[in-house]
Short mmCIF file of C-alpha atoms and ligand atoms in Angstrom, two decimals:
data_model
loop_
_atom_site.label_atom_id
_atom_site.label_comp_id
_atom_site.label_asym_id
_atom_site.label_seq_id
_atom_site.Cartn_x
_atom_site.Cartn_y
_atom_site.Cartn_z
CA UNK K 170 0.00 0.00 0.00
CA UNK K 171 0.97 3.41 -0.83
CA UNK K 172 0.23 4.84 2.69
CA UNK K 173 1.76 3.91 5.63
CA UNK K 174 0.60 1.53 8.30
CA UNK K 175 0.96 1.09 11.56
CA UNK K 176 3.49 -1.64 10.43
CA UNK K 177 5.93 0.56 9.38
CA UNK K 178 5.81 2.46 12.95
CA UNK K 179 8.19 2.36 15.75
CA UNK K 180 5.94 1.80 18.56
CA UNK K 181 8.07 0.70 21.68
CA UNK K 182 7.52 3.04 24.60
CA UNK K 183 4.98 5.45 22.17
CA UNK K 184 2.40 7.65 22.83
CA UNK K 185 0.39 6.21 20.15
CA UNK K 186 -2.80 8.28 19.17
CA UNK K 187 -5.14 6.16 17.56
CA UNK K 188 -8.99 6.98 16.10
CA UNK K 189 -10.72 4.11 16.46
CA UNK K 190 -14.92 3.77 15.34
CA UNK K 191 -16.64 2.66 18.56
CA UNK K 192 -19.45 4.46 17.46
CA UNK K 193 -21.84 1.22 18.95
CA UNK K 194 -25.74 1.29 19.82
CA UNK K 195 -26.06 1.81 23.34
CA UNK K 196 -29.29 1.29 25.13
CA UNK K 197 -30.01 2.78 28.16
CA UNK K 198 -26.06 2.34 29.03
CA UNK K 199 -25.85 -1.22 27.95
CA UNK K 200 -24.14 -1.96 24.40
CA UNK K 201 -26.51 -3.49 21.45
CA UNK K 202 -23.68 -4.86 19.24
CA UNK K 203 -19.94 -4.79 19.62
CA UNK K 204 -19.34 -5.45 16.55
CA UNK K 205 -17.07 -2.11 15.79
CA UNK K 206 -15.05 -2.64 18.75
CA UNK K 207 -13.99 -6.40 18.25
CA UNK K 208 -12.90 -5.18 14.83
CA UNK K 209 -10.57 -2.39 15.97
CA UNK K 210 -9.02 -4.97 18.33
CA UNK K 211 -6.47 -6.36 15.84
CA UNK K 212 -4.75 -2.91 15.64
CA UNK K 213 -4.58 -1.95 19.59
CA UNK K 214 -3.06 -5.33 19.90
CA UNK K 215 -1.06 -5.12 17.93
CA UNK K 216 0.32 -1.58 19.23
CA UNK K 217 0.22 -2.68 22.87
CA UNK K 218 2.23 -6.43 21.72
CA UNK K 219 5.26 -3.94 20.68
CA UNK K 220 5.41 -1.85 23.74
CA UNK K 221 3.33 1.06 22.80
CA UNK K 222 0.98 2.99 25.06
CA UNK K 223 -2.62 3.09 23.02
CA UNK K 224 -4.55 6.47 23.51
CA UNK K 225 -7.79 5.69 21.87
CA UNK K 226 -10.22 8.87 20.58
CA UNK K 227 -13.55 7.85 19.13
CA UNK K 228 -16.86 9.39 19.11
CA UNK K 229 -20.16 8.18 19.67
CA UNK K 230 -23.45 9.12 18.06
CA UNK K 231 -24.09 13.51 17.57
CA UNK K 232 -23.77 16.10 20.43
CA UNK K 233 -26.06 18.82 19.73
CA UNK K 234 -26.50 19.68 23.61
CA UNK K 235 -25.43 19.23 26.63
CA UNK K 236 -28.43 17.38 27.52
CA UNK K 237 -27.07 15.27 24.29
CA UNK K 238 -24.20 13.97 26.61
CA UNK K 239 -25.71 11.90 29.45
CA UNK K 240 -26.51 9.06 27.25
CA UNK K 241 -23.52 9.09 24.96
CA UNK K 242 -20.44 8.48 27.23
CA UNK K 243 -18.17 6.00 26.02
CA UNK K 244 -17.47 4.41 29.75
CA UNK K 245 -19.54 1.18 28.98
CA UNK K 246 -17.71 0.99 25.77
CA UNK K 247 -13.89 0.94 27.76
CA UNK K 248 -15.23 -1.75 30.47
CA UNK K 249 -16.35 -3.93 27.22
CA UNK K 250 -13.28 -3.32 25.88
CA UNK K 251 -11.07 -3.71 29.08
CA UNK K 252 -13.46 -7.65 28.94
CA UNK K 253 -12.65 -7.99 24.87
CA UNK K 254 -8.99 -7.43 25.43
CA UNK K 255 -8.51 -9.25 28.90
CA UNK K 256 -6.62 -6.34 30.73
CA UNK K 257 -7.04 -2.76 32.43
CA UNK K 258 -8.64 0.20 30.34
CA UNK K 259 -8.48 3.24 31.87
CA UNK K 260 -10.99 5.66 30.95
CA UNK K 261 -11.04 9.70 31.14
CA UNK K 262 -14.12 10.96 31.67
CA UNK K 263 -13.08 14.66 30.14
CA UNK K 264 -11.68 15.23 26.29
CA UNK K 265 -9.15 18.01 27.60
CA UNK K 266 -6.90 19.50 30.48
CA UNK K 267 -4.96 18.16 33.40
CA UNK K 268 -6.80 14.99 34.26
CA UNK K 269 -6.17 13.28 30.71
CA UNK K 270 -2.30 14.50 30.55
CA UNK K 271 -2.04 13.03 34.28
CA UNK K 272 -3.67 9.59 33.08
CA UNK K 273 -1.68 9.91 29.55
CA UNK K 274 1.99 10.22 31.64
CA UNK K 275 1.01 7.81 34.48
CA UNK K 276 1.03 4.84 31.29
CA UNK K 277 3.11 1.79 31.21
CA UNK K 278 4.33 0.65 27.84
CA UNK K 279 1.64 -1.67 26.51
CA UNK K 280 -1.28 0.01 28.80
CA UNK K 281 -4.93 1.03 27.20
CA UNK K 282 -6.25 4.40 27.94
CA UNK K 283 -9.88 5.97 26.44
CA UNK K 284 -10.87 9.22 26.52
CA UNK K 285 -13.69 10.49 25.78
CA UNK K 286 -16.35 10.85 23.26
CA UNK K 287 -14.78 13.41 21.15
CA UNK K 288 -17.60 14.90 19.99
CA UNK K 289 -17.78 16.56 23.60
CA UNK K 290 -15.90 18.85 22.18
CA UNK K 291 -18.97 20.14 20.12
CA UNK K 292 -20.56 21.66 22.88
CA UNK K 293 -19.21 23.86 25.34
CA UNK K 294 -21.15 25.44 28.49
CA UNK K 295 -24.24 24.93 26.44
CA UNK K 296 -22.98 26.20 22.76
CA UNK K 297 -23.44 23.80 20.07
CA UNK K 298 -19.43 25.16 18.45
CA UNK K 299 -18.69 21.90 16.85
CA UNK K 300 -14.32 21.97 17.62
CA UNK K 301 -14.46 18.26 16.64
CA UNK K 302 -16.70 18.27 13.97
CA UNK K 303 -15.76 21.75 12.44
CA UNK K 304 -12.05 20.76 12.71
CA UNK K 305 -11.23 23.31 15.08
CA UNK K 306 -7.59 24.18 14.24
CA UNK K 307 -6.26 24.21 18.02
CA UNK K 308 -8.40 21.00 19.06
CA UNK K 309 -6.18 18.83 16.58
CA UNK K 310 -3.00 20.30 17.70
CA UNK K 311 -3.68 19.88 21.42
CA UNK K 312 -4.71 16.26 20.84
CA UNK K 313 -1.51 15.97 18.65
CA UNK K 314 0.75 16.95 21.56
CA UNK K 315 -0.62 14.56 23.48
CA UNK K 316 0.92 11.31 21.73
CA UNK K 317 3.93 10.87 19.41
CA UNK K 318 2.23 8.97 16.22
CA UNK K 319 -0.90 8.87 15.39
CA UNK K 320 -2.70 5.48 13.77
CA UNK K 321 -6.32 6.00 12.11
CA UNK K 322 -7.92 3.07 12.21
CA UNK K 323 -11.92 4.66 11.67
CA UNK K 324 -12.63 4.19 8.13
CA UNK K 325 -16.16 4.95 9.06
CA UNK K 326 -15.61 8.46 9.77
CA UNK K 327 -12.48 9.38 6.87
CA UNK K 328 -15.22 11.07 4.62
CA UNK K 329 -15.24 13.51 7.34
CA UNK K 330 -12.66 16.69 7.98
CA UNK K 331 -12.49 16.48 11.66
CA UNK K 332 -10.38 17.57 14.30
CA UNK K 333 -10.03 13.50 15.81
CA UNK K 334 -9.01 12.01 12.51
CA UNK K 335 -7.36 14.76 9.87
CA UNK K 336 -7.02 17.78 12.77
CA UNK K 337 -4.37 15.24 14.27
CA UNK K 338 -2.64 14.03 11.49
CA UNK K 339 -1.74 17.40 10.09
CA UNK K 340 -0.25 17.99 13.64
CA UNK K 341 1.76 14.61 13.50
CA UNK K 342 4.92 13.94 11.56
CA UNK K 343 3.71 10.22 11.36
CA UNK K 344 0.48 9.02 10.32
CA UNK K 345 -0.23 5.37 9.75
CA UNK K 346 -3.19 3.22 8.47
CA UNK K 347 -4.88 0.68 11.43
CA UNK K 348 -5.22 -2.88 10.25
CA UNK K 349 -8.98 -2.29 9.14
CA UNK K 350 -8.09 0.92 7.56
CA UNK K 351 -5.63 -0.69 5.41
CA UNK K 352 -8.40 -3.51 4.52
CA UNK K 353 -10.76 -0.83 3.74
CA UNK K 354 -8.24 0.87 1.07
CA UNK K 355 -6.77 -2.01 -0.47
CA UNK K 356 -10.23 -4.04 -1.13
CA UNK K 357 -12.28 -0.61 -2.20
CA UNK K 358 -9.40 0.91 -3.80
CA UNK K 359 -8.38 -2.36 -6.19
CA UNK K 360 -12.16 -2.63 -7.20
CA UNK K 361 -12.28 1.24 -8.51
CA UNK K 362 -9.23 1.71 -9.57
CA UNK K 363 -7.68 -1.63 -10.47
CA UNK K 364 -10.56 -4.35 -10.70
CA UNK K 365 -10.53 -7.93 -12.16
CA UNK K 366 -12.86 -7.69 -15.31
CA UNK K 367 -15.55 -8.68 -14.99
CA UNK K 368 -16.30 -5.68 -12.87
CA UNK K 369 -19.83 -5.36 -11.81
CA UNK K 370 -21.53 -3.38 -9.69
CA UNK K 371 -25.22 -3.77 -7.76
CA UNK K 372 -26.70 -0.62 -6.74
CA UNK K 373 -29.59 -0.23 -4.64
CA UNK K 374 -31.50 1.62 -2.03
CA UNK K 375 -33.84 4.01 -1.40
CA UNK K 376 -32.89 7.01 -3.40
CA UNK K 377 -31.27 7.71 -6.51
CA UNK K 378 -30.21 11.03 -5.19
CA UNK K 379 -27.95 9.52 -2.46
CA UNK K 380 -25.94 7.21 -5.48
CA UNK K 381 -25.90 9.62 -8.59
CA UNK K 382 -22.36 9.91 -7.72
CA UNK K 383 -21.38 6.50 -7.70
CA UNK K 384 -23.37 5.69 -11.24
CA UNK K 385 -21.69 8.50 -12.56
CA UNK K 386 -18.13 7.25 -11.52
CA UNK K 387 -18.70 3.53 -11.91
CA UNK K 388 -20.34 4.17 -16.09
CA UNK K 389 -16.19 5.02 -16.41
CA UNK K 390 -15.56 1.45 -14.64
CA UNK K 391 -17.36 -1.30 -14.21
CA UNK K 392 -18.34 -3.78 -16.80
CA UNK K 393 -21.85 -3.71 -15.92
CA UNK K 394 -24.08 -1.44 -13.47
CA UNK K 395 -27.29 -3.87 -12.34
CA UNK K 396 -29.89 -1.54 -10.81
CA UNK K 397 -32.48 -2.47 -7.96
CA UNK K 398 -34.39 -0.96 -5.03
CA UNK K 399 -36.71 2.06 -4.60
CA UNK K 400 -34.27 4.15 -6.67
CA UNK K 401 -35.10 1.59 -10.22
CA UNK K 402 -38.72 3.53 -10.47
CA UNK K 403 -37.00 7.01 -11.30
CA UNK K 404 -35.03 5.57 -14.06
CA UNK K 405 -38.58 3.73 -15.24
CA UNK K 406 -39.95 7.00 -14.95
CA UNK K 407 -37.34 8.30 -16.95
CA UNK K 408 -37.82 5.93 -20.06
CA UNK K 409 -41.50 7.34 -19.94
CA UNK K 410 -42.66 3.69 -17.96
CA UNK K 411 -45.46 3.62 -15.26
CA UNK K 412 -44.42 3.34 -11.93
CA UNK K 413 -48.08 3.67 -9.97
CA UNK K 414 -47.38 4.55 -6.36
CA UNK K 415 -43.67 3.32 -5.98
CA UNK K 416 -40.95 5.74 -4.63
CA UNK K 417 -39.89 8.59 -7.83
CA UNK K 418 -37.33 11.47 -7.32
CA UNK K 419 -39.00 13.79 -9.65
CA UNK K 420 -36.47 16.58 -9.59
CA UNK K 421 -34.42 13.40 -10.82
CA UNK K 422 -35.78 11.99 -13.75
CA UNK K 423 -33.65 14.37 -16.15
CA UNK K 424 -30.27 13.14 -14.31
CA UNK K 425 -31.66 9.61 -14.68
CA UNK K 426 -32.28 10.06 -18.28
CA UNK K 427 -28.90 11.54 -18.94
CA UNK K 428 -27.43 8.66 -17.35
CA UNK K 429 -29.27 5.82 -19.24
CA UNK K 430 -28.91 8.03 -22.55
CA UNK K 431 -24.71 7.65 -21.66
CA UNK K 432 -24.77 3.93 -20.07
CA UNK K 433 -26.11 2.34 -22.73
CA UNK K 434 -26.36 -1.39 -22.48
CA UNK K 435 -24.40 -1.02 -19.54
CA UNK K 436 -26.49 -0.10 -17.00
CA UNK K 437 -29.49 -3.20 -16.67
CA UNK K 438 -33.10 -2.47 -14.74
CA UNK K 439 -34.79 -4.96 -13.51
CA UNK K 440 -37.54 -6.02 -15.83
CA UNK K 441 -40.26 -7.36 -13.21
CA UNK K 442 -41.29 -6.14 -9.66
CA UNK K 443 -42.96 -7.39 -6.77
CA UNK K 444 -45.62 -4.81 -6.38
CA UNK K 445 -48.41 -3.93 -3.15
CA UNK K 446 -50.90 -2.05 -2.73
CA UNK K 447 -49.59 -0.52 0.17
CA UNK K 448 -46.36 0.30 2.03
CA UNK K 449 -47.46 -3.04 4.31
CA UNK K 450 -45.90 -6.67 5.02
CA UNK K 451 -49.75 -8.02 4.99
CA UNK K 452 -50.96 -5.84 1.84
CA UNK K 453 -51.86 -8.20 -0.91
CA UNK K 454 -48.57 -8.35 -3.26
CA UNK K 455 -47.97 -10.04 -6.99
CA UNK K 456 -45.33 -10.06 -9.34
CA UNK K 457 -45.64 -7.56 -12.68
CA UNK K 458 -43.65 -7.21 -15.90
CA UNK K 459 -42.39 -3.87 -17.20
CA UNK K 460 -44.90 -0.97 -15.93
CA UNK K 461 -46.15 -1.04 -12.21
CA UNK K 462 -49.75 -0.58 -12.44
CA UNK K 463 -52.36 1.91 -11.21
CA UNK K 464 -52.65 1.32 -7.46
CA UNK K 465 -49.62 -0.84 -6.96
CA UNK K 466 -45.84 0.51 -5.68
CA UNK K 467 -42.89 -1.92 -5.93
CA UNK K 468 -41.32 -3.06 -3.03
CA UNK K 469 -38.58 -5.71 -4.49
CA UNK K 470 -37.59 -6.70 -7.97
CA UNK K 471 -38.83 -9.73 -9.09
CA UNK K 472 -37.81 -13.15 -10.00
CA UNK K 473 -36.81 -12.60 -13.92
CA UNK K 474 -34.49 -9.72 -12.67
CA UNK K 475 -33.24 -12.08 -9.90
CA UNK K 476 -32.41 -14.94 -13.18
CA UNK K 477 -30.81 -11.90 -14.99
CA UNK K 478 -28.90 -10.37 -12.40
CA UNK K 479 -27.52 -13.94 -11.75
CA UNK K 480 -26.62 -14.44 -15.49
CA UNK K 481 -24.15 -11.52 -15.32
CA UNK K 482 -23.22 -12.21 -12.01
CA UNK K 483 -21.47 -15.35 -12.50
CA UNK K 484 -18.82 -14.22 -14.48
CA UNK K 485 -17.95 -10.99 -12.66
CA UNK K 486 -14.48 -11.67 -11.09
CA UNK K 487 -15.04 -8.09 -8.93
CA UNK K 488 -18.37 -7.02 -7.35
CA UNK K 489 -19.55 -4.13 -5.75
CA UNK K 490 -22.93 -3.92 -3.54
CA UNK K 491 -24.15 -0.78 -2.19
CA UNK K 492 -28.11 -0.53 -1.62
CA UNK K 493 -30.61 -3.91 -0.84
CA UNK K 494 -32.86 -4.56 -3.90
CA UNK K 495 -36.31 -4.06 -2.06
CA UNK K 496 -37.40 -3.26 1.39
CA UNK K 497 -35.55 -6.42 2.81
CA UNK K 498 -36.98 -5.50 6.12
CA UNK K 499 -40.59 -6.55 5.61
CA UNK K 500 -40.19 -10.55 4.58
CA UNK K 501 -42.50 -10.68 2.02
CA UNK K 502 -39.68 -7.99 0.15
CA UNK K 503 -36.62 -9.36 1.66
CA UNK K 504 -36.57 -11.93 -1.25
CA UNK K 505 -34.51 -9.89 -4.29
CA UNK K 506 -31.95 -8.68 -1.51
CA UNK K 507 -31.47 -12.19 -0.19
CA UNK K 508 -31.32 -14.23 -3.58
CA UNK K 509 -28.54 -11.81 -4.75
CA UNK K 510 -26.75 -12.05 -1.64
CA UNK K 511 -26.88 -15.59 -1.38
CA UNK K 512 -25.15 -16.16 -5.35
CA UNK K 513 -22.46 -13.87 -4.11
CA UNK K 514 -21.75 -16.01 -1.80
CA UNK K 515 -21.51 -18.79 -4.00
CA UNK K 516 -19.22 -16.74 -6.54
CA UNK K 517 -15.60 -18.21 -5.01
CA UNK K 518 -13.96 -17.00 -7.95
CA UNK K 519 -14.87 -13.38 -7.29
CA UNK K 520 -13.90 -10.49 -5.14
CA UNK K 521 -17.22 -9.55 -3.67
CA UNK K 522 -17.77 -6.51 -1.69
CA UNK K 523 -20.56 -5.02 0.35
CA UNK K 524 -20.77 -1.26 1.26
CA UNK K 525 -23.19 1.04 2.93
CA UNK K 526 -24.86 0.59 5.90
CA UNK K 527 -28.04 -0.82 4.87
CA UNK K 528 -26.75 -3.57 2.61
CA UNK K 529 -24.54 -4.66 5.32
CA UNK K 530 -27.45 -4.81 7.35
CA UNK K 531 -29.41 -6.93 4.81
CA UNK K 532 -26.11 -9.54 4.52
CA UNK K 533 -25.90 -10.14 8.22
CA UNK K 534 -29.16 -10.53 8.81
CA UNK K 535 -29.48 -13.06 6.19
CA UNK K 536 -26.59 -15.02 6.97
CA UNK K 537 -24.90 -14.24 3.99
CA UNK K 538 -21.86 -12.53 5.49
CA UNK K 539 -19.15 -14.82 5.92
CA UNK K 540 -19.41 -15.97 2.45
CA UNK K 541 -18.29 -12.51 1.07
CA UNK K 542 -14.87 -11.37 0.50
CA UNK K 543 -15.18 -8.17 2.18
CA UNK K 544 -17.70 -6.19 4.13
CA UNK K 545 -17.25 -2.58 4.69
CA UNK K 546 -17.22 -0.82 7.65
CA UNK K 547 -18.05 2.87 6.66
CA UNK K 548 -21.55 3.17 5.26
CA UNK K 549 -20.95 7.43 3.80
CA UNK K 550 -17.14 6.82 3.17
CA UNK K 551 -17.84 3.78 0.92
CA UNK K 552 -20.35 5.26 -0.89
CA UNK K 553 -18.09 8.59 -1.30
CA UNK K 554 -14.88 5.82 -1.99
CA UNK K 555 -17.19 4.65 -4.93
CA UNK K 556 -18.17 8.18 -6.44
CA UNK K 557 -14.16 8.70 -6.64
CA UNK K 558 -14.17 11.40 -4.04
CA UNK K 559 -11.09 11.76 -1.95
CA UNK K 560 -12.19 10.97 1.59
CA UNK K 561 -9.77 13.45 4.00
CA UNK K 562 -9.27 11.13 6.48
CA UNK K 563 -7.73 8.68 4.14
CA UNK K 564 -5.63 11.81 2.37
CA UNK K 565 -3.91 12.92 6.09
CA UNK K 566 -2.21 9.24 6.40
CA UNK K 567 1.19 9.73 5.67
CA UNK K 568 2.86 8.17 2.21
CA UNK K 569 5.33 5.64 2.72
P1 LIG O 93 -30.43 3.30 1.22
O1 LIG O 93 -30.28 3.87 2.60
O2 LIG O 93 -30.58 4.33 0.15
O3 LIG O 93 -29.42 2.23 0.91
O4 LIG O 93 -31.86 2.60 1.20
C1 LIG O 93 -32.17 1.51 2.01
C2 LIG O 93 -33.63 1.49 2.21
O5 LIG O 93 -34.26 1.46 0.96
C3 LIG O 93 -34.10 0.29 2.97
O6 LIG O 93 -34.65 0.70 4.19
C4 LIG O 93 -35.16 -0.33 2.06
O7 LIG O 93 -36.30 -0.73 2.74
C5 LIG O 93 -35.50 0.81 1.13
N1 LIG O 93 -36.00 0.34 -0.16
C6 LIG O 93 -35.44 -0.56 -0.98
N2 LIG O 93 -36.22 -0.79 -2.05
C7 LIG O 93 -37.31 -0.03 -1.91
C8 LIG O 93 -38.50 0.17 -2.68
N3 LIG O 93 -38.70 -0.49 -3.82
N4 LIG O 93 -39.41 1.04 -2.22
C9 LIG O 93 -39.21 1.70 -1.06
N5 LIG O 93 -38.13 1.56 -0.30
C10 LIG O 93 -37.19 0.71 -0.70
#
């Protein structure tokens, strides 16, 4: 890799900074999945194994207020981790000032220390002034002084310019890639910029607003660009089709039209839905060709598109997945998301990669996600990753 990783550090006796995502669901102070922190663990062993002193920074859900702060400290997430990783965590309870430089120069080489939710930074005596979330120059170079490298390990948050992840590194002279950074770089950046053709890519989701971007890069790219979700009825709407009551972007239909007038063959809708006749698990549902009739919306694509998809599929040595293929979360709709996600799985000859957070969803909950080659953590930087966006977090890690 062209960046450096925490590989290439000299970590014995360190002060190693490191941004970690432990942004986890908590519930009434008791964590819903730990999912995020058993995957930065890798990394802060890895520090702590060569005699380095890890001084984690994460944040953890949005601070508007101060009212906003009761319910997101991250103390339950240091005693889980202190459990994960079988030794001491010592937590700060404050994001700044004399207690955390105390607890930072009491360390031991190989000791754990958290601080706190950075995003306490946002508010101060009541003000909503966003210093870790604006970037606030003098936050990132007061963290900075507090360590003597810095590792990033939070994909999740690299689309973002703030003062925990790129405030830092332009205060360091060493930034390195974490372990699940590095994973997140080499398997996203090989399928944009370097894929094994077949490239294809399956886009989904809601809106066609929130992946205009990614089309646009990906027509450049990929092989073939399959189409599903609520987002296929703009495009129908575009080629003048009926889409009844299904979800339309109207203020998109031009963009959509541009795009299929470019893609050409390239880009593939799905040619039957499964339509309702209301938003509804129980409403009565069918399967349609082509138009969606009066009275109907469609809530998954059918079982043709499902055969087609599969027909390109199988000889696609890269894929790309960002969006499920109907509303996966009501079963009777869940059956498009979970065919495709189930042949990926079976595709051993391809590199098969799931982004965004809702797709990710959709693979775990159907079982599907061991079988794929890589699932990524960032749900926004993926997406932004796929439109060919530099993400700043990824563009303050040092070069080797
Ligand atoms: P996104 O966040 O854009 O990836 O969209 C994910 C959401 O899109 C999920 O909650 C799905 O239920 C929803 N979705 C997928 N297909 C449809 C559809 N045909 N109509 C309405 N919503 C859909």
């Amino acid at each position: 890799m062209a960046k450096l990783t925490v590989e290439d550090l000299d970590l014995k006796g360190k002060k190693v900074l490191m941004r970690v995502d432990f942004n986890v669901p908590i519930k009434d102070g008791v964590i819903q999945n730990d999912n995020r922190i058993v995957a930065a663990l890798p990394t802060i062993k890895y520090v702590t194994d060569r005699g380095g002193k890890a001084i984690l920074f994460s944040h953890l859900g949005r601070i508007k207020t101060e009212d906003d702060k009761k319910d997101l400290s991250l103390r339950p997430v240091a005693e889980r981790l202190s459990n994960l990783l079988n030794k001491p965590v010592t937590f700060v309870p404050v994001t700044e000032g004399k207690q955390l430089e105390d607890a930072i120069n009491n360390m031991k080489d190989g000791d754990v220390l958290l601080v706190e939710n950075t995003r306490f930074e946002d508010v101060k005596d009541g003000e909503y002034v966003k210093r870790e979330s604006g970037n606030d120059p003098e936050l990132g170079k007061y963290w900075a002084s507090l360590g003597d490298v810095f590792v990033n390990d939070a994909f999740g948050t690299a689309h973002r310019s703030h003062a925990s992840n790129v405030g830092i590194a332009s205060n360091m002279p060493q930034t390195a890639a974490g372990f699940l950074m590095e994973k997140e770089i080499k398997f996203l950046g090989d399928a944009v910029n370097n894929p094994k053709r077949p490239f294809v890519a399956i886009l989904g989701g809601a809106k066609v607003s929130d992946k205009i971007g990614v089309i646009d890069n990906l027509l450049d790219k990929a092989d073939k660009i399959l189409i599903g979700g609520g987002m296929t009825y703009t495009f129908y709407a575009a080629k003048g089709m009926t889409i009844g009551n299904s979800l339309v972007e109207k203020d998109k239909i031009d963009e959509a039209k541009q795009i299929l007038d470019k893609a050409g063959d390239k880009l593939v809708l799905p040619v039957d839905s499964v339509v309702a006749t209301e938003f509804s698990n129980d409403a009565p549902h069918k399967i349609v060709e082509g138009d969606i009739p009066d009275g109907y919306m469609a809530l998954d694509i059918g079982p043709k598109t499902v055969q087609e998809f599969e027909d390109v599929l199988k000889d696609a040595k890269t894929v790309v997945w960002n969006g499920p293929m109907g509303v996966f979360e009501m079963s009777n709709y869940a059956k498009g998301t979970l065919e495709i996600g189930k042949f990926l799985g079976t595709l051993s000859d391809a590199t098969t990669i799931v982004g965004g957070g809702d797709s990710t969803a959709a693979v775990q909950q159907l079982g599907v996600a061991d079988k794929l080659t890589h699932i990524s953590t960032g749900g926004g930087a993926s997406l932004e990753y796929l439109e060919g966006k530099e993400l700043p977090g990824i563009a303050a890690i040092s070069n080797k």
